[in-house]
mmCIF file of C-alpha atoms and ligand atoms in Angstrom:
data_model
loop_
_atom_site.group_PDB
_atom_site.id
_atom_site.type_symbol
_atom_site.label_atom_id
_atom_site.label_comp_id
_atom_site.label_asym_id
_atom_site.label_seq_id
_atom_site.Cartn_x
_atom_site.Cartn_y
_atom_site.Cartn_z
ATOM 1 C CA MET Z 1 0.000 0.000 0.000
ATOM 2 C CA GLU Z 2 1.262 3.447 -0.899
ATOM 3 C CA ARG Z 3 0.444 6.983 0.229
ATOM 4 C CA THR Z 4 0.612 10.209 -1.748
ATOM 5 C CA PHE Z 5 0.150 13.881 -1.021
ATOM 6 C CA VAL Z 6 -2.495 15.704 -3.052
ATOM 7 C CA MET Z 7 -3.413 19.385 -2.865
ATOM 8 C CA LEU Z 8 -6.354 21.214 -4.410
ATOM 9 C CA LYS Z 9 -4.795 24.539 -5.349
ATOM 10 C CA PRO Z 10 -6.404 27.980 -4.765
ATOM 11 C CA ASP Z 11 -8.067 28.048 -8.216
ATOM 12 C CA ALA Z 12 -9.872 24.768 -7.474
ATOM 13 C CA VAL Z 13 -11.159 26.199 -4.180
ATOM 14 C CA GLN Z 14 -12.132 29.589 -5.656
ATOM 15 C CA ARG Z 15 -13.992 27.945 -8.523
ATOM 16 C CA GLY Z 16 -16.081 25.751 -6.243
ATOM 17 C CA LEU Z 17 -14.540 22.529 -7.536
ATOM 18 C CA ILE Z 18 -13.486 20.976 -4.211
ATOM 19 C CA GLY Z 19 -16.259 18.380 -4.165
ATOM 20 C CA GLU Z 20 -16.003 17.600 -7.860
ATOM 21 C CA ILE Z 21 -12.247 16.997 -7.674
ATOM 22 C CA ILE Z 22 -12.208 15.025 -4.421
ATOM 23 C CA ALA Z 23 -15.026 12.860 -5.821
ATOM 24 C CA ARG Z 24 -12.807 11.758 -8.692
ATOM 25 C CA PHE Z 25 -10.091 10.455 -6.380
ATOM 26 C CA GLU Z 26 -12.646 8.960 -4.016
ATOM 27 C CA ARG Z 27 -14.674 7.119 -6.608
ATOM 28 C CA ARG Z 28 -11.521 5.714 -8.181
ATOM 29 C CA GLY Z 29 -10.958 3.915 -4.909
ATOM 30 C CA LEU Z 30 -8.159 5.955 -3.389
ATOM 31 C CA LYS Z 31 -8.720 6.170 0.346
ATOM 32 C CA ILE Z 32 -8.537 9.533 2.131
ATOM 33 C CA VAL Z 33 -6.385 9.128 5.243
ATOM 34 C CA ALA Z 34 -5.863 12.840 6.002
ATOM 35 C CA MET Z 35 -7.441 16.081 4.787
ATOM 36 C CA LYS Z 36 -7.487 19.758 5.746
ATOM 37 C CA PHE Z 37 -8.704 23.113 4.407
ATOM 38 C CA MET Z 38 -5.972 25.627 5.064
ATOM 39 C CA HIS Z 39 -4.100 28.790 4.197
ATOM 40 C CA VAL Z 40 -0.561 28.220 2.939
ATOM 41 C CA SER Z 41 2.198 30.332 4.449
ATOM 42 C CA ARG Z 42 4.992 31.588 2.270
ATOM 43 C CA SER Z 43 7.491 29.417 4.135
ATOM 44 C CA LEU Z 44 5.421 26.258 3.622
ATOM 45 C CA ALA Z 45 5.007 27.088 -0.079
ATOM 46 C CA GLU Z 46 8.758 27.650 -0.421
ATOM 47 C CA GLU Z 47 9.592 24.350 1.296
ATOM 48 C CA HIS Z 48 7.030 22.481 -0.779
ATOM 49 C CA TYR Z 49 8.327 23.887 -4.072
ATOM 50 C CA ALA Z 50 12.026 24.052 -3.086
ATOM 51 C CA VAL Z 51 12.991 21.879 -6.086
ATOM 52 C CA HIS Z 52 11.692 24.592 -8.417
ATOM 53 C CA LYS Z 53 13.597 27.476 -6.802
ATOM 54 C CA GLY Z 54 15.428 29.446 -9.476
ATOM 55 C CA ARG Z 55 13.118 28.437 -12.313
ATOM 56 C CA PRO Z 56 11.486 31.309 -14.221
ATOM 57 C CA PHE Z 57 7.995 30.343 -13.032
ATOM 58 C CA TYR Z 58 8.979 29.943 -9.342
ATOM 59 C CA ASP Z 59 7.872 33.371 -8.048
ATOM 60 C CA GLY Z 60 4.523 33.132 -9.832
ATOM 61 C CA LEU Z 61 4.056 29.620 -8.489
ATOM 62 C CA ILE Z 62 4.612 30.763 -4.891
ATOM 63 C CA GLU Z 63 2.236 33.725 -5.415
ATOM 64 C CA TYR Z 64 -0.436 31.403 -6.834
ATOM 65 C CA ILE Z 65 -0.208 28.761 -4.137
ATOM 66 C CA THR Z 66 -0.356 31.340 -1.329
ATOM 67 C CA SER Z 67 -3.116 33.417 -2.986
ATOM 68 C CA GLY Z 68 -6.011 31.684 -1.242
ATOM 69 C CA PRO Z 69 -6.936 28.619 0.776
ATOM 70 C CA VAL Z 70 -6.164 25.102 -0.436
ATOM 71 C CA VAL Z 71 -7.311 21.609 0.457
ATOM 72 C CA ALA Z 72 -4.439 19.302 1.371
ATOM 73 C CA MET Z 73 -4.877 15.558 1.668
ATOM 74 C CA VAL Z 74 -3.141 12.223 1.862
ATOM 75 C CA LEU Z 75 -4.514 9.425 -0.306
ATOM 76 C CA GLU Z 76 -3.762 5.747 0.112
ATOM 77 C CA GLY Z 77 -4.012 2.787 -2.239
ATOM 78 C CA PRO Z 78 -1.971 0.421 -4.399
ATOM 79 C CA ASN Z 79 0.294 2.607 -6.556
ATOM 80 C CA ALA Z 80 -1.428 5.670 -5.112
ATOM 81 C CA ILE Z 81 1.232 8.063 -6.463
ATOM 82 C CA LYS Z 82 0.778 6.952 -10.050
ATOM 83 C CA ALA Z 83 -2.993 6.574 -9.739
ATOM 84 C CA ALA Z 84 -3.420 10.084 -8.353
ATOM 85 C CA ARG Z 85 -1.214 11.642 -11.040
ATOM 86 C CA ALA Z 86 -3.051 9.760 -13.776
ATOM 87 C CA THR Z 87 -6.342 11.053 -12.380
ATOM 88 C CA MET Z 88 -4.895 14.583 -12.426
ATOM 89 C CA GLY Z 89 -3.444 14.484 -15.945
ATOM 90 C CA ALA Z 90 -0.285 16.041 -17.414
ATOM 91 C CA THR Z 91 1.138 19.221 -15.869
ATOM 92 C CA HIS Z 92 -0.066 21.400 -18.757
ATOM 93 C CA PRO Z 93 -3.854 21.107 -19.081
ATOM 94 C CA LEU Z 94 -3.587 21.254 -22.880
ATOM 95 C CA GLU Z 95 -1.452 18.102 -22.809
ATOM 96 C CA ALA Z 96 -3.592 16.331 -20.227
ATOM 97 C CA ALA Z 97 -5.776 13.489 -21.486
ATOM 98 C CA PRO Z 98 -9.510 14.147 -21.700
ATOM 99 C CA GLY Z 99 -11.254 12.879 -18.605
ATOM 100 C CA THR Z 100 -8.441 13.970 -16.303
ATOM 101 C CA ILE Z 101 -8.926 16.799 -13.819
ATOM 102 C CA ARG Z 102 -6.495 19.177 -15.505
ATOM 103 C CA ALA Z 103 -7.959 18.596 -18.971
ATOM 104 C CA ASP Z 104 -11.560 18.795 -17.844
ATOM 105 C CA PHE Z 105 -11.192 21.962 -15.770
ATOM 106 C CA GLY Z 106 -8.039 23.748 -16.905
ATOM 107 C CA LEU Z 107 -6.443 25.687 -19.750
ATOM 108 C CA GLU Z 108 -3.147 27.052 -18.437
ATOM 109 C CA ILE Z 109 -0.135 25.493 -16.703
ATOM 110 C CA GLY Z 110 -0.153 28.213 -14.044
ATOM 111 C CA ARG Z 111 -3.756 27.353 -13.078
ATOM 112 C CA ASN Z 112 -3.704 23.576 -13.176
ATOM 113 C CA LEU Z 113 -5.885 23.010 -10.119
ATOM 114 C CA VAL Z 114 -4.122 20.145 -8.372
ATOM 115 C CA HIS Z 115 -0.809 18.935 -7.055
ATOM 116 C CA GLY Z 116 0.229 15.313 -6.596
ATOM 117 C CA SER Z 117 3.536 13.876 -5.387
ATOM 118 C CA ASP Z 118 5.690 12.594 -8.256
ATOM 119 C CA GLY Z 119 7.509 9.693 -6.560
ATOM 120 C CA PRO Z 120 7.981 7.797 -3.291
ATOM 121 C CA GLU Z 121 10.649 10.128 -1.858
ATOM 122 C CA THR Z 122 8.655 13.229 -2.767
ATOM 123 C CA ALA Z 123 5.505 11.702 -1.275
ATOM 124 C CA ALA Z 124 7.251 10.915 2.024
ATOM 125 C CA PHE Z 125 8.723 14.425 2.153
ATOM 126 C CA GLU Z 126 5.448 16.181 1.302
ATOM 127 C CA ILE Z 127 3.284 14.094 3.651
ATOM 128 C CA GLY Z 128 5.707 14.837 6.489
ATOM 129 C CA LEU Z 129 5.821 18.530 5.593
ATOM 130 C CA TRP Z 130 2.048 19.022 5.441
ATOM 131 C CA PHE Z 131 0.768 16.499 7.981
ATOM 132 C CA GLY Z 132 3.613 15.065 10.048
ATOM 133 C CA ASP Z 133 4.500 11.410 10.208
ATOM 134 C CA GLU Z 134 1.739 9.984 12.397
ATOM 135 C CA ILE Z 135 -1.246 9.515 10.117
ATOM 136 C CA PRO Z 136 -3.305 6.517 11.226
ATOM 137 C CA GLY Z 137 -4.852 4.191 8.663
ATOM 138 C CA TRP Z 138 -8.465 3.026 8.824
ATOM 139 C CA GLU Z 139 -10.423 -0.017 7.737
ATOM 140 C CA ARG Z 140 -12.779 0.665 4.850
ATOM 141 C CA ASP Z 141 -15.485 -1.978 4.608
ATOM 142 C CA VAL Z 142 -15.816 -1.667 0.836
ATOM 143 C CA ASP Z 143 -12.114 -2.344 0.238
ATOM 144 C CA ARG Z 144 -12.683 -5.976 -0.753
ATOM 145 C CA TRP Z 145 -14.748 -4.733 -3.717
ATOM 146 C CA ILE Z 146 -12.030 -2.292 -4.835
ATOM 147 C CA LEU Z 147 -8.847 -4.235 -4.026
ATOM 148 C CA GLU Z 148 -8.377 -7.869 -4.995
HETATM 149 P P1 DAT D 201 3.484 18.755 -11.560
HETATM 150 O O1 DAT D 201 2.605 19.713 -10.779
HETATM 151 O O2 DAT D 201 2.739 18.095 -12.668
HETATM 152 O O3 DAT D 201 4.229 17.781 -10.685
HETATM 153 P P2 DAT D 201 6.004 20.198 -11.763
HETATM 154 O O4 DAT D 201 6.369 19.591 -10.445
HETATM 155 O O5 DAT D 201 6.982 20.060 -12.880
HETATM 156 O O6 DAT D 201 4.592 19.658 -12.296
HETATM 157 O O7 DAT D 201 5.749 21.749 -11.548
HETATM 158 C C1 DAT D 201 5.062 22.209 -10.407
HETATM 159 C C2 DAT D 201 4.100 23.280 -10.811
HETATM 160 O O8 DAT D 201 4.807 24.397 -11.325
HETATM 161 C C3 DAT D 201 3.147 22.865 -11.924
HETATM 162 O O9 DAT D 201 1.990 22.213 -11.438
HETATM 163 C C4 DAT D 201 2.835 24.163 -12.580
HETATM 164 C C5 DAT D 201 4.101 24.962 -12.412
HETATM 165 N N1 DAT D 201 4.951 24.872 -13.622
HETATM 166 C C6 DAT D 201 5.743 23.841 -13.973
HETATM 167 N N2 DAT D 201 6.384 24.086 -15.124
HETATM 168 C C7 DAT D 201 5.976 25.315 -15.500
HETATM 169 C C8 DAT D 201 6.273 26.152 -16.599
HETATM 170 N N3 DAT D 201 7.115 25.764 -17.571
HETATM 171 N N4 DAT D 201 5.654 27.362 -16.668
HETATM 172 C C9 DAT D 201 4.813 27.763 -15.709
HETATM 173 N N5 DAT D 201 4.491 27.026 -14.628
HETATM 174 C C10 DAT D 201 5.064 25.819 -14.525
HETATM 175 MG MG1 MG D 202 5.656 18.112 -9.230
#
């Protein structure tokens, strides 16, 4: 079982798409093990996007992610990292496959609605950064109909 960090960015919240987006992860079978609605401080944004520091889009990215509240969550499931990113679609909404969140709701790379960890190390780092390391699991009764 794997865990991944997912964030609904300020545009998703402002546009009233929280329920619509969470529903897509939920109905796919990914299990929510942590979730919070929150304001992102500049320091948290800078830690989260530290790998992008120095890139031309970095300042705009920090402005965007701190511009309004977000919904942060941890999702669990087999290959959760890959499953969540596939549900989100490619980074640029124009390159995202139809049916993905970014393709269905987005047009520009700087307003692409969602974040998802891109690998196991990133997921561990981001989960720790946003939620700490003590997230309990829970038994979901329907799991035997989602997981073989
Ligand atoms: P992803 O969010 O798909 O993991 P990433 O980690 O490469 O993509 O970049 C993080 C965010 O930064 C991305 O969601 C949008 C923004 N971004 C990335 N590349 C960009 C670019 N070339 N121009 C503008 N914004 C960009
Ligand atoms: Mg990334």
